[in-house]
Amino acid sequence: MIKFPVDLTSAPYSIIAAGVQLPPQRITLPFSLITDGPGGMNQLTPGWLLQYSPYTVARSEVKFANRRTAKRHDFYTGWKILRAGVMDLLVDARDRLVYAGQQQAAGEGPSSKKALVFKTDKAIPGLGANQLTEKGRQIGIRAYTDAIQRYALRGLLDRLVELTKAQKGISLGEVLHQVGLDNVSGSKLQAVDTTPSKPIVDWPVLPWNEASHTDAEALWKHQHTMLLKELPSILGNNNANDNNILSQLLQKCVALEDDHAKRVYKSKSRDDARGANTVPGYKDVHVPAEKDSVVLAAREEADKVKQDAHLVEAAIGTSSLARSRL
């Protein structure tokens, strides 16, 4: 039961569980799960869909892409779920979750340090009229961070593949220069400020109005900005040479994509087990996870990412990926 006014435009792709009564509020934590909670207050888990049900996201992207064949659906199905505008929402949400933990550790903020439960917007802006456990906060931080870094690193990998294919024999230094990763340990890498800005109630940018929707250069510029902000531990390592920095970035990209494929499989197989234990004959009429087209596509994508990373390293004369356990 949704009681208006409610604004979920900054919490896209969230799920409200059956039986939940949602009072008037504004929530700005994307991909969340909202369930009944103790004490009569709903409990919110930010990023739950990304962390525990990525199969739902992957399947939806396939369905949306297939709908583009119908002209009447084309204008609102021609973009990815994990796009630039959504990434900006994830960064903002993640930073607010991190800041809330920093406040609590310092003994500040309205939440109870003993109970480790954050309640309403007073504890975390954008939490609405809900409560959030410390475990849920950690889930959200991990889910958002992994999605943001995966988005940025996939952009880097795609750029590297284009460069090495177009310019045979290109040097490592030239590669780093063309992707804007040379001399980034200085002013370009700034400490992440997780202090939340004052919430602004405004219309969200519609997907088809995002610059990156039709402009590949705008998309890469956005991904590059994310890359510099999200991976300072690698890019700002003064003791590492250019070869090691690029290899670490590629390894991180492969690891995140592999983890995503595994979680897509796990979320589908979990549904298979639940269905088989509940409904007689469930297995006879449902495709198992190991044969599901969405699961197979996620695994194929992870394998392609690993292959592309190997090709990039081979093209510029590095081989650390081959020596890694990935």
Tab-separated table of N, CA and C in Angstrom, residues 16-87:
chain	number	residue	atom	x	y	z
A	16	ILE	N	9.459	-3.101	-3.500
A	16	ILE	CA	8.681	-3.009	-2.268
A	16	ILE	C	7.981	-4.345	-2.071
A	17	ALA	N	8.292	-5.026	-0.984
A	17	ALA	CA	7.764	-6.365	-0.742
A	17	ALA	C	6.255	-6.351	-0.551
A	18	ALA	N	5.640	-7.486	-0.834
A	18	ALA	CA	4.192	-7.624	-0.672
A	18	ALA	C	3.805	-7.381	0.783
A	19	GLY	N	2.699	-6.678	0.970
A	19	GLY	CA	2.190	-6.445	2.313
A	19	GLY	C	2.744	-5.221	3.005
A	20	VAL	N	3.707	-4.555	2.383
A	20	VAL	CA	4.327	-3.380	3.000
A	20	VAL	C	3.439	-2.162	2.814
A	21	GLN	N	3.292	-1.373	3.859
A	21	GLN	CA	2.613	-0.088	3.767
A	21	GLN	C	3.673	1.005	3.776
A	22	LEU	N	3.720	1.751	2.684
A	22	LEU	CA	4.747	2.782	2.529
A	22	LEU	C	4.119	4.150	2.766
A	23	PRO	N	4.462	4.806	3.881
A	23	PRO	CA	3.893	6.138	4.157
A	23	PRO	C	4.526	7.191	3.251
A	24	PRO	N	3.989	8.400	3.213
A	24	PRO	CA	4.552	9.469	2.390
A	24	PRO	C	6.025	9.719	2.734
A	25	GLN	N	6.881	9.774	1.708
A	25	GLN	CA	8.307	9.947	1.941
A	25	GLN	C	9.042	10.076	0.612
A	26	ARG	N	10.333	10.414	0.715
A	26	ARG	CA	11.225	10.454	-0.441
A	26	ARG	C	12.425	9.563	-0.150
A	27	ILE	N	12.701	8.624	-1.049
A	27	ILE	CA	13.806	7.687	-0.883
A	27	ILE	C	14.795	7.901	-2.028
A	28	THR	N	16.081	7.910	-1.698
A	28	THR	CA	17.108	8.151	-2.729
A	28	THR	C	18.209	7.090	-2.652
A	29	LEU	N	17.816	5.836	-2.440
A	29	LEU	CA	18.762	4.718	-2.387
A	29	LEU	C	18.339	3.690	-3.441
A	30	PRO	N	18.993	3.685	-4.608
A	30	PRO	CA	18.563	2.835	-5.725
A	30	PRO	C	18.714	1.339	-5.440
A	31	PHE	N	17.983	0.547	-6.210
A	31	PHE	CA	18.061	-0.922	-6.180
A	31	PHE	C	17.820	-1.479	-4.774
A	32	SER	N	16.952	-0.818	-4.015
A	32	SER	CA	16.718	-1.226	-2.633
A	32	SER	C	15.602	-2.251	-2.521
A	33	LEU	N	15.595	-2.955	-1.402
A	33	LEU	CA	14.497	-3.839	-1.024
A	33	LEU	C	13.886	-3.278	0.239
A	34	ILE	N	12.573	-3.056	0.209
A	34	ILE	CA	11.863	-2.528	1.375
A	34	ILE	C	10.913	-3.600	1.885
A	35	THR	N	11.099	-3.984	3.138
A	35	THR	CA	10.290	-5.044	3.750
A	35	THR	C	9.727	-4.562	5.081
A	36	ASP	N	8.821	-5.349	5.656
A	36	ASP	CA	8.361	-5.074	7.015
A	36	ASP	C	9.535	-5.193	7.974
A	37	GLY	N	9.598	-4.292	8.937
A	37	GLY	CA	10.680	-4.337	9.903
A	37	GLY	C	10.158	-4.388	11.321
A	38	PRO	N	11.042	-4.580	12.279
A	38	PRO	CA	10.624	-4.620	13.686
A	38	PRO	C	10.150	-3.261	14.174
A	39	GLY	N	9.255	-3.280	15.117
A	39	GLY	CA	8.780	-2.034	15.709
A	39	GLY	C	7.816	-1.256	14.847
A	40	GLY	N	7.278	-1.898	13.814
A	40	GLY	CA	6.302	-1.225	12.972
A	40	GLY	C	6.903	-0.295	11.937
A	41	MET	N	8.225	-0.253	11.827
A	41	MET	CA	8.889	0.602	10.826
A	41	MET	C	9.482	-0.272	9.727
A	42	ASN	N	9.241	0.092	8.484
A	42	ASN	CA	9.779	-0.685	7.367
A	42	ASN	C	11.303	-0.693	7.392
A	43	GLN	N	11.868	-1.794	6.912
A	43	GLN	CA	13.320	-1.937	6.838
A	43	GLN	C	13.775	-1.879	5.386
A	44	LEU	N	14.785	-1.079	5.129
A	44	LEU	CA	15.301	-0.892	3.770
A	44	LEU	C	16.719	-1.458	3.688
A	45	THR	N	16.979	-2.216	2.611
A	45	THR	CA	18.323	-2.716	2.336
A	45	THR	C	18.783	-2.125	1.009
A	46	PRO	N	19.670	-1.139	1.047
A	46	PRO	CA	20.101	-0.482	-0.197
A	46	PRO	C	20.948	-1.409	-1.064
A	47	GLY	N	20.741	-1.329	-2.380
A	47	GLY	CA	21.545	-2.125	-3.305
A	47	GLY	C	21.256	-3.610	-3.277
A	48	TRP	N	20.177	-4.023	-2.615
A	48	TRP	CA	19.878	-5.453	-2.465
A	48	TRP	C	19.747	-6.140	-3.816
A	49	LEU	N	19.096	-5.467	-4.758
A	49	LEU	CA	18.874	-6.074	-6.067
A	49	LEU	C	20.191	-6.318	-6.791
A	50	LEU	N	21.134	-5.394	-6.660
A	50	LEU	CA	22.432	-5.556	-7.304
A	50	LEU	C	23.231	-6.693	-6.672
A	51	GLN	N	23.142	-6.816	-5.359
A	51	GLN	CA	23.972	-7.774	-4.655
A	51	GLN	C	23.399	-9.189	-4.656
A	52	TYR	N	22.075	-9.301	-4.470
A	52	TYR	CA	21.480	-10.620	-4.259
A	52	TYR	C	20.532	-11.076	-5.367
A	53	SER	N	20.162	-10.180	-6.256
A	53	SER	CA	19.303	-10.584	-7.358
A	53	SER	C	19.732	-9.943	-8.678
A	54	PRO	N	21.020	-10.040	-9.028
A	54	PRO	CA	21.477	-9.447	-10.293
A	54	PRO	C	20.863	-10.132	-11.505
A	55	TYR	N	20.353	-11.358	-11.328
A	55	TYR	CA	19.664	-12.040	-12.430
A	55	TYR	C	18.462	-11.223	-12.882
A	56	THR	N	17.766	-10.613	-11.922
A	56	THR	CA	16.603	-9.782	-12.255
A	56	THR	C	17.007	-8.607	-13.129
A	57	VAL	N	18.129	-7.963	-12.799
A	57	VAL	CA	18.615	-6.821	-13.575
A	57	VAL	C	19.056	-7.280	-14.965
A	58	ALA	N	19.832	-8.375	-15.019
A	58	ALA	CA	20.323	-8.877	-16.302
A	58	ALA	C	19.173	-9.311	-17.207
A	59	ARG	N	18.193	-9.989	-16.648
A	59	ARG	CA	17.045	-10.438	-17.443
A	59	ARG	C	16.245	-9.244	-17.954
A	60	SER	N	16.096	-8.228	-17.131
A	60	SER	CA	15.345	-7.037	-17.544
A	60	SER	C	16.034	-6.333	-18.701
A	61	GLU	N	17.365	-6.254	-18.665
A	61	GLU	CA	18.083	-5.609	-19.769
A	61	GLU	C	17.866	-6.368	-21.070
A	62	VAL	N	17.838	-7.705	-20.994
A	62	VAL	CA	17.579	-8.512	-22.194
A	62	VAL	C	16.171	-8.248	-22.713
A	63	LYS	N	15.206	-8.211	-21.815
A	63	LYS	CA	13.811	-7.976	-22.210
A	63	LYS	C	13.643	-6.593	-22.828
A	64	PHE	N	14.282	-5.589	-22.211
A	64	PHE	CA	14.174	-4.232	-22.740
A	64	PHE	C	14.786	-4.136	-24.131
A	65	ALA	N	15.941	-4.791	-24.317
A	65	ALA	CA	16.611	-4.763	-25.620
A	65	ALA	C	15.759	-5.430	-26.688
A	66	ASN	N	15.109	-6.527	-26.344
A	66	ASN	CA	14.257	-7.230	-27.305
A	66	ASN	C	13.045	-6.405	-27.703
A	67	ARG	N	12.574	-5.582	-26.792
A	67	ARG	CA	11.407	-4.758	-27.091
A	67	ARG	C	11.715	-3.658	-28.095
A	68	ARG	N	12.983	-3.379	-28.333
A	68	ARG	CA	13.337	-2.321	-29.275
A	68	ARG	C	12.910	-2.672	-30.693
A	69	THR	N	12.617	-3.947	-30.958
A	69	THR	CA	12.184	-4.329	-32.298
A	69	THR	C	10.795	-3.791	-32.609
A	70	ALA	N	10.050	-3.441	-31.571
A	70	ALA	CA	8.726	-2.844	-31.772
A	70	ALA	C	8.857	-1.322	-31.749
A	71	LYS	N	8.453	-0.659	-32.811
A	71	LYS	CA	8.660	0.783	-32.929
A	71	LYS	C	7.993	1.560	-31.800
A	72	ARG	N	6.854	1.062	-31.336
A	72	ARG	CA	6.142	1.822	-30.302
A	72	ARG	C	6.869	1.772	-28.951
A	73	HIS	N	7.827	0.836	-28.787
A	73	HIS	CA	8.573	0.730	-27.543
A	73	HIS	C	9.979	1.322	-27.652
A	74	ASP	N	10.423	1.651	-28.844
A	74	ASP	CA	11.829	1.996	-29.063
A	74	ASP	C	12.299	3.174	-28.234
A	75	PHE	N	11.458	4.195	-28.059
A	75	PHE	CA	11.930	5.425	-27.440
A	75	PHE	C	12.224	5.265	-25.954
A	76	TYR	N	11.680	4.247	-25.297
A	76	TYR	CA	11.947	4.115	-23.869
A	76	TYR	C	12.653	2.809	-23.501
A	77	THR	N	13.210	2.112	-24.472
A	77	THR	CA	13.920	0.876	-24.150
A	77	THR	C	15.339	0.861	-24.713
A	78	GLY	N	15.819	1.967	-25.213
A	78	GLY	CA	17.110	1.968	-25.893
A	78	GLY	C	18.285	2.354	-25.020
A	79	TRP	N	18.278	1.957	-23.759
A	79	TRP	CA	19.415	2.269	-22.897
A	79	TRP	C	19.614	1.156	-21.881
A	80	LYS	N	20.790	1.149	-21.273
A	80	LYS	CA	21.100	0.151	-20.262
A	80	LYS	C	20.561	0.585	-18.900
A	81	ILE	N	20.364	-0.386	-18.031
A	81	ILE	CA	19.935	-0.064	-16.670
A	81	ILE	C	21.076	0.615	-15.917
A	82	LEU	N	22.281	0.054	-16.012
A	82	LEU	CA	23.435	0.627	-15.330
A	82	LEU	C	24.095	1.656	-16.249
A	83	ARG	N	23.453	2.786	-16.399
A	83	ARG	CA	23.902	3.853	-17.285
A	83	ARG	C	24.457	5.016	-16.457
A	84	ALA	N	24.912	6.050	-17.146
A	84	ALA	CA	25.609	7.149	-16.483
A	84	ALA	C	24.764	7.816	-15.400
A	85	GLY	N	23.521	8.124	-15.714
A	85	GLY	CA	22.663	8.795	-14.739
A	85	GLY	C	22.439	7.962	-13.494
A	86	VAL	N	22.276	6.670	-13.671
A	86	VAL	CA	22.083	5.775	-12.532
A	86	VAL	C	23.373	5.677	-11.720
A	87	MET	N	24.517	5.675	-12.401
A	87	MET	CA	25.796	5.628	-11.693
A	87	MET	C	25.975	6.842	-10.782
